[in-house]
XYZ file of C-alpha atoms in Angstrom:
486
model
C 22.620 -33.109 141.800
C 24.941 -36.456 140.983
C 28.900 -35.651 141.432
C 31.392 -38.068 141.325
C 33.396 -38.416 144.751
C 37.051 -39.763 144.121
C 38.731 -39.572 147.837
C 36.280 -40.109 151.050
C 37.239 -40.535 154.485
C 34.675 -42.704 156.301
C 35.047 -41.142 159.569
C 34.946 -37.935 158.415
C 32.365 -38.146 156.004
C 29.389 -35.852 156.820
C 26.866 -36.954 154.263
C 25.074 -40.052 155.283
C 26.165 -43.386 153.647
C 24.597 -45.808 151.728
C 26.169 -49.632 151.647
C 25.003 -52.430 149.792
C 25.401 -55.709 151.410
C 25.687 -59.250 149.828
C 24.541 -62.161 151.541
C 27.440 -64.199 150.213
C 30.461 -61.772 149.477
C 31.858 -58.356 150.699
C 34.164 -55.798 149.701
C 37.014 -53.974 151.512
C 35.120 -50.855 152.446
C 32.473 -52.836 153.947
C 35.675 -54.096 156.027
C 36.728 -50.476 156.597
C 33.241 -49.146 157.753
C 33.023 -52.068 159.813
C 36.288 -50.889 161.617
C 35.066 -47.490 161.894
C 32.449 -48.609 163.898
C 33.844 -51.077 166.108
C 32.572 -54.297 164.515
C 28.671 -53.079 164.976
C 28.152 -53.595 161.084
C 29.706 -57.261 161.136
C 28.256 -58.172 164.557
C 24.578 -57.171 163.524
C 25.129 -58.723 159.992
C 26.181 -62.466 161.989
C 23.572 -62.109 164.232
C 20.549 -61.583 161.527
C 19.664 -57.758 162.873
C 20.462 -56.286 159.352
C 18.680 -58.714 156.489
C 20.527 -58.693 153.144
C 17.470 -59.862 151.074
C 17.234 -57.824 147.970
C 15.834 -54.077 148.138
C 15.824 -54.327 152.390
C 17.304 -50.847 153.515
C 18.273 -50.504 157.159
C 19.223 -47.377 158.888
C 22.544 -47.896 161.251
C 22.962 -44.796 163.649
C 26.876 -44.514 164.387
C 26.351 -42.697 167.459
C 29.215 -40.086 167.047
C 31.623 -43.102 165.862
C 31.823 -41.318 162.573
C 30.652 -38.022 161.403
C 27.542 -39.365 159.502
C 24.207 -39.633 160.970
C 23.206 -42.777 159.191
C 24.322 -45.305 157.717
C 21.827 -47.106 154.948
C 22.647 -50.485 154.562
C 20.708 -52.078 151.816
C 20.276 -55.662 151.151
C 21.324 -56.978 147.069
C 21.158 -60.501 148.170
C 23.112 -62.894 146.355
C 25.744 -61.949 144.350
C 25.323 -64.899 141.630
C 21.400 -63.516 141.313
C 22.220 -59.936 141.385
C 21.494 -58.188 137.623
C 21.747 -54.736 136.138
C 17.821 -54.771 136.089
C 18.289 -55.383 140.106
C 20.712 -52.687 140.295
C 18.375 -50.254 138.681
C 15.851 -50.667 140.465
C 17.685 -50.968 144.135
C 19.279 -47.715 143.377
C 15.742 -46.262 142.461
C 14.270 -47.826 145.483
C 17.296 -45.914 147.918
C 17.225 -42.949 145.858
C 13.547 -42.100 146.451
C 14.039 -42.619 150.173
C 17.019 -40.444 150.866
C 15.883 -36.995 152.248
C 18.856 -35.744 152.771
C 22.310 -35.637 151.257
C 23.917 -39.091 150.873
C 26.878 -40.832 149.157
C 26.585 -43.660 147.650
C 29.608 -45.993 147.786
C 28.972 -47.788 144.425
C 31.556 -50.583 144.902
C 29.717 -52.103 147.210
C 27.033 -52.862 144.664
C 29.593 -54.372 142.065
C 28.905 -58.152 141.852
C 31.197 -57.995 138.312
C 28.233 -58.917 136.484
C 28.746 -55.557 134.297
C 32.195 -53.248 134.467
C 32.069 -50.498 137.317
C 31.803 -47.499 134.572
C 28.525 -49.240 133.054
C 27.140 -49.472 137.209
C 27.971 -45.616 137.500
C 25.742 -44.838 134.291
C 23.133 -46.838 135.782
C 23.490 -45.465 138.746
C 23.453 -42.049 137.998
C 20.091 -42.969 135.362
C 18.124 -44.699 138.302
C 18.223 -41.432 140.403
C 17.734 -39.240 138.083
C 14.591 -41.469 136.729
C 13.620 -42.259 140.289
C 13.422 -38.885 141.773
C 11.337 -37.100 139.010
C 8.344 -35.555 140.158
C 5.506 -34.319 137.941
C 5.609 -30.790 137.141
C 1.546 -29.396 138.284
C -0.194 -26.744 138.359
C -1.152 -26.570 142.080
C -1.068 -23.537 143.601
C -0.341 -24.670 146.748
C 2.003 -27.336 145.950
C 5.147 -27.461 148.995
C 8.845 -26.592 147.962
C 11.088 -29.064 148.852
C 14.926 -29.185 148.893
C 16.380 -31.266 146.589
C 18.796 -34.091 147.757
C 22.645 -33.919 146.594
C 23.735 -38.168 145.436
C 27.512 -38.134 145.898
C 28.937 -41.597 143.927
C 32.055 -42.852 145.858
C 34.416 -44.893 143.497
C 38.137 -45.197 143.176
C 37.790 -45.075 139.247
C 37.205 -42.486 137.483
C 33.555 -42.268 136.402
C 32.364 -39.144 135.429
C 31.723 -39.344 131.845
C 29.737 -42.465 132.661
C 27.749 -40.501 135.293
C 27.030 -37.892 133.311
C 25.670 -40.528 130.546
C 23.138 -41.902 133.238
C 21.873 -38.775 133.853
C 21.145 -37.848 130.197
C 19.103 -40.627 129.261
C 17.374 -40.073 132.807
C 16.845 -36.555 132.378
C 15.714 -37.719 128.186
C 13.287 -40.010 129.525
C 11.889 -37.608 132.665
C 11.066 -35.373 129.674
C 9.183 -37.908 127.682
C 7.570 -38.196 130.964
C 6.354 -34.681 131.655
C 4.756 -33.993 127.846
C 3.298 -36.862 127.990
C 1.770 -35.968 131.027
C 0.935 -32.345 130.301
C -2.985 -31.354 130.020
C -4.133 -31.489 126.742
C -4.906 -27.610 126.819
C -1.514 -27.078 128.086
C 0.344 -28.940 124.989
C -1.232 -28.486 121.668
C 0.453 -29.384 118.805
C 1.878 -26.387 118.492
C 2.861 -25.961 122.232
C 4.806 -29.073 121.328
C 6.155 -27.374 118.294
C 7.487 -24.532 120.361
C 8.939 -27.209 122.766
C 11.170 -29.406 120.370
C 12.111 -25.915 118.622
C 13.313 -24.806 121.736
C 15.724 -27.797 122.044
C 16.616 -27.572 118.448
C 17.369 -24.317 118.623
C 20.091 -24.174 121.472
C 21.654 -27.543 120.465
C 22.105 -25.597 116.575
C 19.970 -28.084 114.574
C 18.151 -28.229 111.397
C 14.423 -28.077 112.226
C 11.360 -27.679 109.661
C 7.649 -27.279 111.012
C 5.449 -28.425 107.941
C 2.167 -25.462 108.787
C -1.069 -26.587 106.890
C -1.155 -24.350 103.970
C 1.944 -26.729 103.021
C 0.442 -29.813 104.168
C -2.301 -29.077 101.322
C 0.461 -28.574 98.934
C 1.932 -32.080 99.850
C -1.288 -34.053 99.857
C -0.752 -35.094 103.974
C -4.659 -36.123 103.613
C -4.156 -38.699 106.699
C -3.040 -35.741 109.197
C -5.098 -33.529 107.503
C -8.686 -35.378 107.776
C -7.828 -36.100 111.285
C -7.232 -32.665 111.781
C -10.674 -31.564 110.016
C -12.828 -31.343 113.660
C -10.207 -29.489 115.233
C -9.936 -25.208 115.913
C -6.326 -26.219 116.657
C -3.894 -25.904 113.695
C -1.893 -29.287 112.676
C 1.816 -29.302 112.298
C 4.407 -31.928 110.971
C 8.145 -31.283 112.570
C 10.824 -32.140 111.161
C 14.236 -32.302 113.007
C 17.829 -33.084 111.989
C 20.166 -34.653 113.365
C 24.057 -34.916 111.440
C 26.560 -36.886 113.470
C 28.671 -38.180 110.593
C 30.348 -36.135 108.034
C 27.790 -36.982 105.368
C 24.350 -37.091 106.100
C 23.220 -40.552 104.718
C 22.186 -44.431 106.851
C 19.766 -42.326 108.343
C 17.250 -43.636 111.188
C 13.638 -42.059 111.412
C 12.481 -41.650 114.731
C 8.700 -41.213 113.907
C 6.442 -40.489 117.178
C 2.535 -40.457 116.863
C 1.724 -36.998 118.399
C -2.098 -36.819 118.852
C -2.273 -34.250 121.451
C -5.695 -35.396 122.723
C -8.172 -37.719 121.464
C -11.568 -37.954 121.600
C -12.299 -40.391 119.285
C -14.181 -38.516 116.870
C -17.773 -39.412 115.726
C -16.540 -42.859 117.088
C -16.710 -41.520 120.466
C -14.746 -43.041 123.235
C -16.329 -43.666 126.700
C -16.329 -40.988 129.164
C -14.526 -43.488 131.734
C -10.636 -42.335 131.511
C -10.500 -40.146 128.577
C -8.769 -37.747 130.112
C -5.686 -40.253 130.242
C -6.323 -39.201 126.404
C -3.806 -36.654 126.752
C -1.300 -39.191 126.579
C -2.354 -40.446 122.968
C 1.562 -38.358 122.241
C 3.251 -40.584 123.883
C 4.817 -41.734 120.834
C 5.931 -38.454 120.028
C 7.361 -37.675 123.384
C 9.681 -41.342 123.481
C 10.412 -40.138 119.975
C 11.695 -37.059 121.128
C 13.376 -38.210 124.442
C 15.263 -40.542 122.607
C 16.405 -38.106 119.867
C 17.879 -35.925 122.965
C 20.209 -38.449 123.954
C 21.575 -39.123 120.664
C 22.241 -34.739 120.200
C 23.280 -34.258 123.314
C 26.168 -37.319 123.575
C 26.970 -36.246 119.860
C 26.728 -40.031 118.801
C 28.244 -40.455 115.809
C 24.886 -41.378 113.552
C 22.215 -39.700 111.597
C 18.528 -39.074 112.873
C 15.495 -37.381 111.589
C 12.622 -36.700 113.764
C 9.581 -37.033 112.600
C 6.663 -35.714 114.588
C 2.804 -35.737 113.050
C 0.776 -33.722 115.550
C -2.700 -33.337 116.123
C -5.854 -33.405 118.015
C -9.011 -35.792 117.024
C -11.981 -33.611 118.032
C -15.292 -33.324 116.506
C -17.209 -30.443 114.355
C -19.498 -30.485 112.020
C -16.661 -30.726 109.549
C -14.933 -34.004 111.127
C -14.303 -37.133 109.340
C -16.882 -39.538 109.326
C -16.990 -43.468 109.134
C -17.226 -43.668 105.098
C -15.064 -40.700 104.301
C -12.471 -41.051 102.056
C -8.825 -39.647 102.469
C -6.146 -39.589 100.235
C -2.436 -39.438 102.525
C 0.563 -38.322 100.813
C 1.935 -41.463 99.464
C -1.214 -41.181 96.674
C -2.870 -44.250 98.445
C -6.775 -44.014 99.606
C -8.005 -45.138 102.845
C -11.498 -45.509 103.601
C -12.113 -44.249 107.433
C -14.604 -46.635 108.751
C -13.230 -45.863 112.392
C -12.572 -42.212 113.402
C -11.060 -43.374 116.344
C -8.358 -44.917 114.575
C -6.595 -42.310 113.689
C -3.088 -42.469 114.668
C -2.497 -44.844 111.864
C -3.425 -41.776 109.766
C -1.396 -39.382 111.039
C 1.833 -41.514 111.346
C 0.709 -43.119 107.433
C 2.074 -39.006 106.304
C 4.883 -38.975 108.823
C 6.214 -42.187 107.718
C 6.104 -40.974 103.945
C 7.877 -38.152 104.628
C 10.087 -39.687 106.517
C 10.954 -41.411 103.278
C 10.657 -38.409 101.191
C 13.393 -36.912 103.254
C 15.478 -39.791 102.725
C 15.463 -42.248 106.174
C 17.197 -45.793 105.587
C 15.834 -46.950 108.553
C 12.371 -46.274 110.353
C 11.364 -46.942 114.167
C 7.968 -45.818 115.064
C 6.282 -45.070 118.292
C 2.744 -44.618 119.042
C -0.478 -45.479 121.748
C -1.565 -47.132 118.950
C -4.393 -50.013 120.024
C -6.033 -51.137 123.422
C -5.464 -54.639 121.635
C -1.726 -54.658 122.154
C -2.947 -54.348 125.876
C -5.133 -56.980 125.995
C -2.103 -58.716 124.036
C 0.556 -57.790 126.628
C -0.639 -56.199 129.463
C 0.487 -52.935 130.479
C 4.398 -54.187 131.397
C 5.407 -54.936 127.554
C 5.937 -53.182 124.621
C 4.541 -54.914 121.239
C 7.236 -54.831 118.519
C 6.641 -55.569 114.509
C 8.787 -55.503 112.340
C 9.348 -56.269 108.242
C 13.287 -56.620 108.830
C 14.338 -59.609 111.298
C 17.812 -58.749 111.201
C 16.712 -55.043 112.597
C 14.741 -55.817 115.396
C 17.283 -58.938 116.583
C 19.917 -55.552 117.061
C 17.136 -53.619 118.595
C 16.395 -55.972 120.912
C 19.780 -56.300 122.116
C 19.362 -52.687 123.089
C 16.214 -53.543 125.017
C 17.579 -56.582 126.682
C 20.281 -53.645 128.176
C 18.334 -51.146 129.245
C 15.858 -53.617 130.348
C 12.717 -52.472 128.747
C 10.247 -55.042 128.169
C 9.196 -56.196 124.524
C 7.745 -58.648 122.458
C 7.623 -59.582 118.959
C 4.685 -59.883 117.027
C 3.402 -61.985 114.390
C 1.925 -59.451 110.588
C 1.763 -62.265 107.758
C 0.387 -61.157 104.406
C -2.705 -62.342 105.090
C -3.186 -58.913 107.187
C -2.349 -57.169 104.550
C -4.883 -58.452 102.545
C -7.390 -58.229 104.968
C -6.884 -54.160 104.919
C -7.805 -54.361 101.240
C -11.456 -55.347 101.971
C -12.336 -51.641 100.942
C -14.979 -51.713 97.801
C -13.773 -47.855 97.589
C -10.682 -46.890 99.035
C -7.396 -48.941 98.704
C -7.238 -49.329 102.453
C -9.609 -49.801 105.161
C -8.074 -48.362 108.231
C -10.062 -50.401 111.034
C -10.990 -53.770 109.459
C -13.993 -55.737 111.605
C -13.394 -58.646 113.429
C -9.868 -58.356 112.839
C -7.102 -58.231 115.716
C -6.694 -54.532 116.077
C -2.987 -54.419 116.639
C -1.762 -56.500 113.682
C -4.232 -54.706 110.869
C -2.434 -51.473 112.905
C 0.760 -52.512 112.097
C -0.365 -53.418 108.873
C -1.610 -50.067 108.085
C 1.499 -48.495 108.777
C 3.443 -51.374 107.055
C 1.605 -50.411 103.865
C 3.631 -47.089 103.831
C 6.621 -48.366 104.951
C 7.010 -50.827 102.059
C 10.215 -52.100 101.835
C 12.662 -49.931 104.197
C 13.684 -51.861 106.823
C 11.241 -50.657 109.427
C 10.144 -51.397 113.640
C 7.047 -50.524 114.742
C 6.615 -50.056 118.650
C 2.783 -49.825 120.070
C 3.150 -48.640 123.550
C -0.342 -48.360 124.452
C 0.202 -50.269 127.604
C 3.620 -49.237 128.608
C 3.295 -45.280 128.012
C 1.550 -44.926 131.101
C 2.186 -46.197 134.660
C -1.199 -46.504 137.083
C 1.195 -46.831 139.966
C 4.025 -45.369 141.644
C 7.230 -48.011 140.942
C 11.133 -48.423 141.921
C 11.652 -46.222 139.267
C 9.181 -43.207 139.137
C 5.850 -41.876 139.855
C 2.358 -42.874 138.431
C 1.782 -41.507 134.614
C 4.146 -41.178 132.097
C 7.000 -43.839 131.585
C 9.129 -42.590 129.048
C 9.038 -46.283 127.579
C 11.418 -47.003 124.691
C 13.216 -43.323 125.141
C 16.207 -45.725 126.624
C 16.118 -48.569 124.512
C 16.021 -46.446 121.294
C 19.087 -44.272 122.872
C 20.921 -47.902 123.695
C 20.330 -49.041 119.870
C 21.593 -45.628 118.859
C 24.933 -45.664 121.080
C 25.405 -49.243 119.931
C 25.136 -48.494 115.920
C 27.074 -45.486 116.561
């Protein structure tokens, strides 16, 4: 739980406290704690016993001067270096070592580098993000009691806590689907679960079922889907947050439940992490929930493609030929490159259903890790303008990203086919560009972003901000462009 705390009484305070300390400036409660325990705080700050470099947390024990048990004093270091990104990820770092109830008194952490109600949301998102623990399916597995975060301010900052804690809470979900077992989230588990939310928040939602992917030509989803017992399904959901239902964004989220490759079979080594190939589909998602649940004033459609990539006797094969809904013909000379396919029919619809803007997600290509690494998203784009805005969002929420270049060269070099008017997996080509080239060959000329988060999905270590596996990358970025168009 995160609940604003407007009056406190430091010597009467029961929770214990947590202070953050500049090396160069302080603020008047620091003054008033101080008093409250005789000069301790001030004494072992001049003499060097309490370090104020940047993420050190030191325990004070008041010793019955107040009613708190401990005091956490944790260094920021200097004000003039101190940043929002810092902030997050101090407040993480506290967060996930509090075991038992604490208040936080958030002035202390206010260098002015950002207005106090923007440090509530953030502080309010890095607890929620930091504290989110993977839901298993131990048996065993220990209860344990949750900690209560009480946020001392003098202003009023509710409504800004409550926004941290909804793009938190967004991106924790992003998290957990994209770490569910791929028996545990089919595509129609994760059918049933964006339904679900759909259906309490009173929204427009539209599951496209094969029979009527047939009708509409989706060949791309549809060949993908050939090798698999597990039915397909396209969803659809809308979002109307202006009183006519027009400048609408597509959020479009590759959702290939699990992938094996196909008759391009991947290596045994870490396939299971191929439960994560939805990761798209679960930012996608995450993102979508902020926008319904702070009612921001703009229009969204979801767009989720969802399948698995298995293999039958009836799976594609390099050398088939499919035929996607936009009429165009790609020649599949790598089954293992099938998210293009899938996303190729969600992005048409998307169109069909009448999106002015697109931003896609997916765990598209290894490449973009080689690229990056595994800290920074790859962004294309065929609409400078677009992405400029979207990375102002980015730059907020302090999500990592990096343009990249797609010439028309690339698109020529997809056209290589001597029977198909695509190739989707052009040799000796750099497999993130001909990718994004793919995809750009469907998005023609709406203004479009495509976001490969191949490296940035998934976490191999515990962090400031959350747990090994999924991140959640791009649901708060997406959320922050959102807000900021609304």
């Amino acid at each position: 739980m995160i609940e604003f705390k407007s009056s406190l009484k430091i010597k009467n305070e029961k929770t214990n406290l947590v202070v953050g300390v500049f090396s160069d400036i302080s603020h008047d409660i620091i003054t008033q704690l101080d008093k409250a325990l005789n000069k301790r705080l001030s004494v072992s700050l001049e003499e060097g016993l309490i370090p104020t470099n940047f993420k050190d947390i030191t325990p004070i024990y008041p010793l019955g001067q107040i009613e708190s048990k401990k005091v956490y004093i944790v260094g920021l270091g200097k004000s003039t270096d101190f940043t929002v990104e810092k902030c997050r990820k101090v407040l993480g770092k506290v967060a996930k070592a509090a075991k038992e109830d604490v208040t936080i008194l958030l002035e202390t952490f206010d260098c002015k580098a950002v207005s106090i109600n923007e440090l509530a949301t953030v502080c309010a998102e890095a607890i929620t993000l930091s504290t989110y623990k993977m839901e298993t399916y131990k048996t065993e597995e220990k209860a344990t009691t949750p900690v209560n975060f009480f946020i001392h301010c003098d202003s009023q900052i509710t409504d800004d806590l409550n926004r941290g804690v909804i793009y938190g809470e967004a991106t924790n979900s992003a998290r957990q689907l994209l770490n569910e077992p791929g028996n545990k989230l089919t595509a129609t588990d994760l059918a049933s679960h964006i339904a679900q939310f759909a259906n309490e928040h009173e929204l427009e939602i539209r599951i496209v079922e094969k029979d009527e992917m047939e009708q509409l030509g989706m060949g791309g989803i549809l060949g993908v889907n050939r090798g698999s017992v597990e039915p397909p399904k396209m969803i659809v959901v809308k979002y109307q947050g202006t009183p006519r239902f027009e400048n609408i964004t597509a959020l479009v989220g590759k959702g290939l439940t699990f992938d094996t490759g196909g008759y391009c079979l991947k290596p045994r080594s870490g396939m299971e992490a191929m439960k994560g190939d939805m990761g798209g589909a679960a930012s996608a998602f995450g993102a979508f929930q902020v926008a319904v649940r702070l009612n921001l004033p703009v229009n969204l459609l979801l767009v989720i493609p969802s399948t698995d990539n298995m293999i039958s006797g009836d799976a594609i094969k390099p050398g088939d030929i499919l035929t996607t809904m936009s009429g165009k013909t790609v020649e599949v000379t790598n089954t293992d490159a099938e998210g293009r396919l899938i996303l190729a029919d969600g992005i048409t619809f998307a169109k069909h259903l009448g999106a002015s803007k697109i931003i896609d997600l997916a765990t598209l290509t290894g490449a973009i890790i080689a690229a990056l690494g595994a800290d920074t998203t790859g962004a294309f784009t065929n609409n400078q303008a677009f992405l400029d805005e979207f990375q102002k969002a980015a730059d907020l929420t302090n999500e990592y990203m990096w343009q990249m270049p797609l010439f028309p060269r690339d698109q020529k070099a997809l056209r290589n086919s001597d029977v198909a008017d695509l190739n989707n997996a052009p040799i000796g080509k750099p497999g993130a560009i001909m990718a994004a080239a793919f995809l750009k060959e469907f998005v023609e000329d709406t203004p479009w972003i495509h976001l490969d988060i191949a490296g940035t999905a998934d976490s191999k270590t515990a962090y400031d901000l959350g747990p090994k596996g999924g991140t959640g990358v791009m649901v708060r970025t997406i959320a922050k462009y959102l807000e900021l168009q609304g």
